[in-house]
CSV table of C-alpha atoms in Angstrom, one decimal:
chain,number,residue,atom,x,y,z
L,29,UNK,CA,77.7,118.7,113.5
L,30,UNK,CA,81.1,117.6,112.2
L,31,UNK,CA,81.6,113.8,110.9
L,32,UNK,CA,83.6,111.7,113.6
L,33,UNK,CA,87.2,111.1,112.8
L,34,UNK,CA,86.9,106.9,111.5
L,35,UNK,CA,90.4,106.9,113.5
L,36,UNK,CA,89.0,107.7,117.0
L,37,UNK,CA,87.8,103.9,116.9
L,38,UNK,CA,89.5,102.5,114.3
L,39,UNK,CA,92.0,99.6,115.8
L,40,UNK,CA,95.8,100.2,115.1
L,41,UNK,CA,95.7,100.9,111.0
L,42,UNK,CA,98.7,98.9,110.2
L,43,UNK,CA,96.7,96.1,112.3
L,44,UNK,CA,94.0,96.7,109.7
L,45,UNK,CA,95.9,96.8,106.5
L,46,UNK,CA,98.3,93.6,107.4
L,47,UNK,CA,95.3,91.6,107.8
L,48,UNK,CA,93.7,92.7,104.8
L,49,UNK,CA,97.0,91.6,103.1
L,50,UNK,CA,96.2,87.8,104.8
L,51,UNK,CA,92.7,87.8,103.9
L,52,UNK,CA,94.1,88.2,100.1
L,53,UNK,CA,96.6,85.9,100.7
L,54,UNK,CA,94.1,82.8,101.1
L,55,UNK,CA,92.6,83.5,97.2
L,56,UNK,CA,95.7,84.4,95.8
L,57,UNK,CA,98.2,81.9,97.0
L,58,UNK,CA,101.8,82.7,97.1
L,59,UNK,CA,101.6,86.8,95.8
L,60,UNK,CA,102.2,88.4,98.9
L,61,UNK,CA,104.6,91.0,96.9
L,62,UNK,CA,102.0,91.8,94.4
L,63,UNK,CA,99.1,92.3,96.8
L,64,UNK,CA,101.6,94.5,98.8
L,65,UNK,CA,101.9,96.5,95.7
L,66,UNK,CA,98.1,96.7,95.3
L,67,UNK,CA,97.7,98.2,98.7
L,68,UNK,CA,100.3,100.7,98.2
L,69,UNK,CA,98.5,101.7,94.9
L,70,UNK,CA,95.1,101.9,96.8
L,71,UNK,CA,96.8,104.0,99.6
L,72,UNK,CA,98.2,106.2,97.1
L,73,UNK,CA,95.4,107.1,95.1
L,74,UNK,CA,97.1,105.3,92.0
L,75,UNK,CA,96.1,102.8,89.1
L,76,UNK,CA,97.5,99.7,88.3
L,77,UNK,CA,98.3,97.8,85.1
L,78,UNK,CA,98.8,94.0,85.2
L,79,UNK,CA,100.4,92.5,82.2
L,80,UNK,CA,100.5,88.8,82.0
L,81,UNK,CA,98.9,85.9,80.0
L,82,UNK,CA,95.6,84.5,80.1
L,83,UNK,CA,94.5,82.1,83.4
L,84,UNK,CA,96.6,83.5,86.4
L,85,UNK,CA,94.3,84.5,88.6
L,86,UNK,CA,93.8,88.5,87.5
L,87,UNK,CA,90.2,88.4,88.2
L,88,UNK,CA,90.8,86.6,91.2
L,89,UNK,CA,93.1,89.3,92.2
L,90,UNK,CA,90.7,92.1,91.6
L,91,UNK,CA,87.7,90.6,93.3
L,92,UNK,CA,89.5,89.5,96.3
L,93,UNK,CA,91.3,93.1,96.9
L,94,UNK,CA,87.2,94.2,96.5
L,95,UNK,CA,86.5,91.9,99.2
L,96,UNK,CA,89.0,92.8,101.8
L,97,UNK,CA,88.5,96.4,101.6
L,98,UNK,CA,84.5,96.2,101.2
L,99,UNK,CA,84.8,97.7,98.1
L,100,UNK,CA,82.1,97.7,95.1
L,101,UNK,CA,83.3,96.4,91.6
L,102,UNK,CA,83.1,95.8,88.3
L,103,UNK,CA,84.8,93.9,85.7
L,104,UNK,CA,85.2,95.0,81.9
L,105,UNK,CA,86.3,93.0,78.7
L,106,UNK,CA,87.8,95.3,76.5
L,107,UNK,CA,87.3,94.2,73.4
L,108,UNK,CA,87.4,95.4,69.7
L,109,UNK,CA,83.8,96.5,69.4
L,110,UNK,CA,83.4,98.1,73.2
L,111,UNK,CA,82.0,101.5,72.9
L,112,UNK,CA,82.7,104.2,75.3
L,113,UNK,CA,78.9,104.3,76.0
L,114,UNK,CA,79.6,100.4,77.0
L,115,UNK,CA,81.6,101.7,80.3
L,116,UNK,CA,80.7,105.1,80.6
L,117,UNK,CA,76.9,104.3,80.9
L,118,UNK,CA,74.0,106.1,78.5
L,119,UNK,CA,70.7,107.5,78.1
L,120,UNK,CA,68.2,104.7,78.1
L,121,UNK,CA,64.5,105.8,76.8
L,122,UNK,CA,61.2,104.6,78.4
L,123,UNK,CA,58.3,104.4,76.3
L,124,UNK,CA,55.7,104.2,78.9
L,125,UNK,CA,56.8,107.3,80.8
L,126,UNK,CA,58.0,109.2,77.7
L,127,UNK,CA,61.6,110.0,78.9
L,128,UNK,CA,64.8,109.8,78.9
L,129,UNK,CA,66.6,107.9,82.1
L,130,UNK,CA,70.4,107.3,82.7
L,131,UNK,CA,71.7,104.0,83.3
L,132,UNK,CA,75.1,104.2,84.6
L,133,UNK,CA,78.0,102.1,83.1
L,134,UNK,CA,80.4,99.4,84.9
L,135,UNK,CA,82.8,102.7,85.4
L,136,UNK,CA,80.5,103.5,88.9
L,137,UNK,CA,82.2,101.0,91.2
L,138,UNK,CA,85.1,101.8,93.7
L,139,UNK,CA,87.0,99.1,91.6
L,140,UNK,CA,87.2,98.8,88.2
L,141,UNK,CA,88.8,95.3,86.2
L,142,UNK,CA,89.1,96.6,82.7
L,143,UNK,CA,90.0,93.4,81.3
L,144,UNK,CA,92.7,92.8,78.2
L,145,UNK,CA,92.5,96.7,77.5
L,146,UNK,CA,94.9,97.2,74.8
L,147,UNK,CA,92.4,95.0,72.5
L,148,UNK,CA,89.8,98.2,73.0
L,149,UNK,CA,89.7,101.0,70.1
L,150,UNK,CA,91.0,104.5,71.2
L,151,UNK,CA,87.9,106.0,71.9
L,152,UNK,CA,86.9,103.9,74.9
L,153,UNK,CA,90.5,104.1,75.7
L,154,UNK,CA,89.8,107.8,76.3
L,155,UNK,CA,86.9,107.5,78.3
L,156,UNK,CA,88.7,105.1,80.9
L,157,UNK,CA,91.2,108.0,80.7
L,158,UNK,CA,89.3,110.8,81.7
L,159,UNK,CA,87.7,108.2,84.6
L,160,UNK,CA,90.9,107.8,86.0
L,161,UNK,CA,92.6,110.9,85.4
L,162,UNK,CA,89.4,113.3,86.9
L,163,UNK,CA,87.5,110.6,88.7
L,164,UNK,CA,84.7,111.9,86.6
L,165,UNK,CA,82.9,110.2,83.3
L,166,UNK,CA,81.4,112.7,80.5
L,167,UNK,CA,78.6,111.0,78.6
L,168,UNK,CA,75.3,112.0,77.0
L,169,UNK,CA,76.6,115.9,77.4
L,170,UNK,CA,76.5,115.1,81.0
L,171,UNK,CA,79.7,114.7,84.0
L,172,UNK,CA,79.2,112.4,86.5
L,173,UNK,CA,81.6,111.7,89.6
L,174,UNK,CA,82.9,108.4,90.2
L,175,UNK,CA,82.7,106.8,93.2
L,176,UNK,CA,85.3,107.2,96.3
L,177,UNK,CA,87.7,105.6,96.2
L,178,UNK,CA,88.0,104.9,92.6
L,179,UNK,CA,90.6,102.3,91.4
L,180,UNK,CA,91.3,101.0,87.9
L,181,UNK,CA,93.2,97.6,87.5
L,182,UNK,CA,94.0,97.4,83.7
L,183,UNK,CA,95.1,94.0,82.5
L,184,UNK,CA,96.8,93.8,78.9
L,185,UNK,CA,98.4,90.6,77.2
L,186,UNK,CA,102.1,90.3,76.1
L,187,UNK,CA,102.5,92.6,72.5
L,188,UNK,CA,103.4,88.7,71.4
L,189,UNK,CA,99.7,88.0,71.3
L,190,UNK,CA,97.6,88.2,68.1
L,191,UNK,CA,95.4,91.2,68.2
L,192,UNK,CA,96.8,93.3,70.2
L,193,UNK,CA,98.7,96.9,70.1
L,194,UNK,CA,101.2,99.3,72.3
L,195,UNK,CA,99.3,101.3,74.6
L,196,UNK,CA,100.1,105.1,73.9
L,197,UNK,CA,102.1,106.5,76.3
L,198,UNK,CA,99.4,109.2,77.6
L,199,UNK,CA,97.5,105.7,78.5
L,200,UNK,CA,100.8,104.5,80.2
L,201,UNK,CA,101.5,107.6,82.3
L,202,UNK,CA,97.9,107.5,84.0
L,203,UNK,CA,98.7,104.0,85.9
L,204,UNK,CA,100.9,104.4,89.0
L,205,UNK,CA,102.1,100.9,88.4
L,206,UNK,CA,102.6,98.0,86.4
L,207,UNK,CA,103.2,94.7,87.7
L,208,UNK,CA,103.0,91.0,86.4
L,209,UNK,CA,101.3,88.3,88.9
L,210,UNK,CA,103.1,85.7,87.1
L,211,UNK,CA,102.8,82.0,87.4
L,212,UNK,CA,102.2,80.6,91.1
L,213,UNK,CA,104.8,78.5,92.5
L,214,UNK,CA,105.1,75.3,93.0
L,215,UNK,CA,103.7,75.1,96.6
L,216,UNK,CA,100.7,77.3,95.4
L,217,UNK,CA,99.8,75.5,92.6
L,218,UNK,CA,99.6,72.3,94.5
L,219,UNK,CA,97.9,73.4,97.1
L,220,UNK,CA,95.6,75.7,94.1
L,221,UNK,CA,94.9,71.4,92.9
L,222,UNK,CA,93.6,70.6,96.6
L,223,UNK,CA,91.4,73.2,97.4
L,224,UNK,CA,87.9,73.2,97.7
L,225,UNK,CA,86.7,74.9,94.7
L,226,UNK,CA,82.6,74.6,95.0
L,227,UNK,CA,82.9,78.3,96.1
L,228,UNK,CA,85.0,81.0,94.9
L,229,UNK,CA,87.8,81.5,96.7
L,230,UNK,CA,87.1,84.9,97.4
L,231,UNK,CA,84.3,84.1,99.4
L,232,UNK,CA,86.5,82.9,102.0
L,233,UNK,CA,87.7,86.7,103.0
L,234,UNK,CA,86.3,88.8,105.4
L,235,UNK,CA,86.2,92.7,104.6
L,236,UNK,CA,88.7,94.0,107.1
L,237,UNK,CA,88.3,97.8,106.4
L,238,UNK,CA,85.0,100.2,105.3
L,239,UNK,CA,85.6,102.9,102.8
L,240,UNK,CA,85.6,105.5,105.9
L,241,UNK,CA,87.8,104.0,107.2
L,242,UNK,CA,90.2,103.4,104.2
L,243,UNK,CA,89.3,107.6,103.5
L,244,UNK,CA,90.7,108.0,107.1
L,245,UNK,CA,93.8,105.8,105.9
L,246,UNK,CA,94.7,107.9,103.1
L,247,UNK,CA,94.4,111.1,105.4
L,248,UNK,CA,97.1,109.6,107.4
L,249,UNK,CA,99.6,108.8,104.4
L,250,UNK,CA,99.1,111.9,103.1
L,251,UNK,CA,100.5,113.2,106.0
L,252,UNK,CA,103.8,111.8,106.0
L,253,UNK,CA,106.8,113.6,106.2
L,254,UNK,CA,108.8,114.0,102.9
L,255,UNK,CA,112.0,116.1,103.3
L,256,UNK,CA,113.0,118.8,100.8
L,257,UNK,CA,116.1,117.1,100.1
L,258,UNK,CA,114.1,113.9,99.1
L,259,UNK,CA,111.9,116.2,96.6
L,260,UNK,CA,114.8,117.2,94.6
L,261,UNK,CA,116.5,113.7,94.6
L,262,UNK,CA,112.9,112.2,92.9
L,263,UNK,CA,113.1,115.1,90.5
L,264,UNK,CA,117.1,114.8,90.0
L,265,UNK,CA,116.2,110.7,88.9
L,266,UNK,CA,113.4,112.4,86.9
L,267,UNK,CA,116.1,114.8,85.2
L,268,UNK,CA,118.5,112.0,84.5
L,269,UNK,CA,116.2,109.8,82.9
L,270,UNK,CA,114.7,112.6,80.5
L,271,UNK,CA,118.8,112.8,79.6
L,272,UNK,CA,120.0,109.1,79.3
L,273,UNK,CA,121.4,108.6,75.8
L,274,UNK,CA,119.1,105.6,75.3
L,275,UNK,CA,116.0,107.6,76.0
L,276,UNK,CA,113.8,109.2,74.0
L,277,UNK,CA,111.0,110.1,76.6
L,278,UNK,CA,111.6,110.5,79.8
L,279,UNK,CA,109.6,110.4,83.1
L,280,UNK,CA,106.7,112.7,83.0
L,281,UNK,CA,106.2,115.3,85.9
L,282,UNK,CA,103.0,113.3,86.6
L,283,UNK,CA,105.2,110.2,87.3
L,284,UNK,CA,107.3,112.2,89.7
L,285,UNK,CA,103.9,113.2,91.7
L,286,UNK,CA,103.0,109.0,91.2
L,287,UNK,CA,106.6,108.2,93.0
L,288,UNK,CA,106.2,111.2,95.6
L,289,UNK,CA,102.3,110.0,96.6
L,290,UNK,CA,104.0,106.2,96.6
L,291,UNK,CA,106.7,107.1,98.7
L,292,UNK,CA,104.3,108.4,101.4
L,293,UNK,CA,102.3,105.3,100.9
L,294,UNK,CA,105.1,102.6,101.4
L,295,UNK,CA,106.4,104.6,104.4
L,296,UNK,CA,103.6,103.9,106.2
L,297,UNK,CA,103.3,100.4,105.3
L,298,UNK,CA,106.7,100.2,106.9
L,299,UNK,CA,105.6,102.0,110.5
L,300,UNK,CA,107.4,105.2,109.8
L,301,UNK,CA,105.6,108.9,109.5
L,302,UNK,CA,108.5,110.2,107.6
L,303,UNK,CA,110.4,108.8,104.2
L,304,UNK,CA,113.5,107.5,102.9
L,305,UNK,CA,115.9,107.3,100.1
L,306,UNK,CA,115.4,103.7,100.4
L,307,UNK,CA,111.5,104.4,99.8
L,308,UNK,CA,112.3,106.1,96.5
L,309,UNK,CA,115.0,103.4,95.3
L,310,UNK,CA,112.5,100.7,96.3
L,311,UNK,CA,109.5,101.9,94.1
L,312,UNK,CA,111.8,103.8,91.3
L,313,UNK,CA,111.3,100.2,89.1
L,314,UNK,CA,107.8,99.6,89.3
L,315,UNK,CA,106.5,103.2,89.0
L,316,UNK,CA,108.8,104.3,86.0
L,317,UNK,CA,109.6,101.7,83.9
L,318,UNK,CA,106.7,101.4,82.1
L,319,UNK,CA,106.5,105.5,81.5
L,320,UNK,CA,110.5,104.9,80.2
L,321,UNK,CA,109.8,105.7,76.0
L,322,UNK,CA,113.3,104.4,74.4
L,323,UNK,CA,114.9,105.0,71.3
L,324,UNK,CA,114.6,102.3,68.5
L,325,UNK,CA,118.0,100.7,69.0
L,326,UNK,CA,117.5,100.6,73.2
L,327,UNK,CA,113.6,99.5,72.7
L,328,UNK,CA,115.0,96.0,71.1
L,329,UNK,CA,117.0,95.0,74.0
L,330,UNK,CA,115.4,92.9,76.4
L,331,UNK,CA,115.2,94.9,79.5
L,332,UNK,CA,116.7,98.1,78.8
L,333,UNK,CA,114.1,100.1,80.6
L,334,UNK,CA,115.1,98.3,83.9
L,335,UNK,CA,118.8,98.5,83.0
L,336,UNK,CA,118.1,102.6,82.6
L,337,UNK,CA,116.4,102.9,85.7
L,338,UNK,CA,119.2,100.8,87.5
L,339,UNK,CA,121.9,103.3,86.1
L,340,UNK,CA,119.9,106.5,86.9
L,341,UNK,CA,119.5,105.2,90.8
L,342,UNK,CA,123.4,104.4,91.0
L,343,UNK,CA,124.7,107.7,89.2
L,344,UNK,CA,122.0,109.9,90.9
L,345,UNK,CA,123.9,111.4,94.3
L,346,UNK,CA,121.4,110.1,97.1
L,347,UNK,CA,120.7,112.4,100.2
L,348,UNK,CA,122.5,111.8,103.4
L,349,UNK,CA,119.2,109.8,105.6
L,350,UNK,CA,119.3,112.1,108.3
L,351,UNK,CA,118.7,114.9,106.4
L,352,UNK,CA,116.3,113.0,104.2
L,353,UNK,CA,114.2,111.7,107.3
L,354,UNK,CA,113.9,115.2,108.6
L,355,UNK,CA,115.8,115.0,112.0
């Protein structure tokens, strides 16, 4: 017998997915635009980095986006002496029965914090790698497949603060996007000073969506429309960035696939089976500027990776919309 369809019953998915975004909203106070972001990335398949400083609610974030999508999770400190064993899992031996027994890592959970992770060595770098590239983990000689969905939210301090280092740009190129939380404002904050905090504010959201339902979701974005003509202007801005005179590295391929998956995402957070030029221009920034790799004299301005990206979207010809929305 086939599986039923989750969206035979399933209530108006936008319905769901707008109050999942409220839910989030009474944790995190006053980040509508990130957790917007977040959803896109979970819609999309994709991996997130957050960088920002210590204390602004990035655990918060995590656990709360667990909550409202029912999701299992895990959270990670990456620090200096974290093996890859540490996330992978390993082989744990019981005397009393004589063998061997696996006992799976913090890397089997739909969501994954992995906490400060440019602090970590490159070995367990390279097994969170290979978790999010292949949705897989390799450890003990044996492969084991992650959960579905599987989701990564890296977090990594400012390069300013003492003991850390530059992410390599294979690391980079595997997160869909990178975003910073940020302070809260004002408002938040105060209201942040008035809360009840006995319980953790994440307790206070209600899951709004099961993973079957959240798989039925994704079906749906994956099945809007993305003209021809809005193909080749993603891979024109790909081109022009691999030629700008202040870049060394250009956008990967794989980033061009991250914007395309996006783009389908964000179109149907907006209510449309079909995508836009406007789609692209609005995710261009947040999907490439961290894969941008400058050359010396560009890396030292502040910026200049936006600045590229802003040139490349007004020099790039954009397709006319009625051509591009495939009427």
């Amino acid at each position: 017998m086939n599986p039923v369809d989750p969206t035979l019953y399933m209530e108006e998915p936008r319905v769901l997915l707008e109050r999942a975004a409220r839910q989030m909203e009474k944790a995190v106070l006053g980040k509508s635009g990130v957790i917007s972001r977040m959803m896109l990335a979970l819609l999309a398949g994709g991996h997130v980095l957050l960088e920002d400083v210590p204390g602004v609610g990035k655990t918060l974030l995590a656990r709360s986006f667990a909550r409202a999508f029912d999701l299992s999770h895990s959270r990670v400190q990456m620090t200096p002496d974290l093996m890859p064993a540490d996330i992978t899992g390993c082989a744990v031996y019981h005397p009393k029965r004589g063998e061997f027994e696996f006992r799976h890592g913090p890397l089997q959970a739909n969501l994954v914090l992995a906490d400060e992770l440019n602090r970590t060595p490159p070995r367990t770098q390279a097994a969170l790698l290979e978790a999010m590239e292949e949705g897989q983990v390799t450890a003990d000689g044996q492969t084991f497949r992650l959960p579905s969905p599987f989701m990564v939210i890296a977090t990594q301090n400012p390069l300013e603060h003492e003991g850390t280092y530059r992410l390599p740009e294979a690391q980079l190129d595997r997160f869909m996007l990178k975003l910073s939380l940020g302070y809260p404002n004002r408002t938040a904050e105060v209201t942040m000073l008035g809360s009840d905090r006995e319980a953790p504010p994440e307790q206070r959201i209600k899951p709004q969506l099961s993973c079957e339902e959240l798989a039925a979701l994704k079906r749906l974005v994956g099945r809007v429309h993305v003209d021809d003509q809005l193909k080749l202007y993603a891979v024109d801005l790909a081109n022009a960035t691999r030629q700008h005179p202040d870049v060394r590295l250009g956008v990967s391929p794989r980033a061009t696939l991250a914007l395309y998956k996006a783009v389908q995402a964000y179109a149907y957070m907006q209510g449309r089976n079909y995508a836009i030029p406007d789609d692209v221009k609005a995710l261009v920034p947040d999907i490439w500027r961290h894969r941008l790799v400058l050359n010396p004299e560009a890396a030292y301005r502040s910026g200049r990776a936006g600045a590229v990206l802003e040139e490349v979207l007004n020099k790039v010809p954009v397709p006319a919309y009625s051509r591009a929305a495939g009427h």
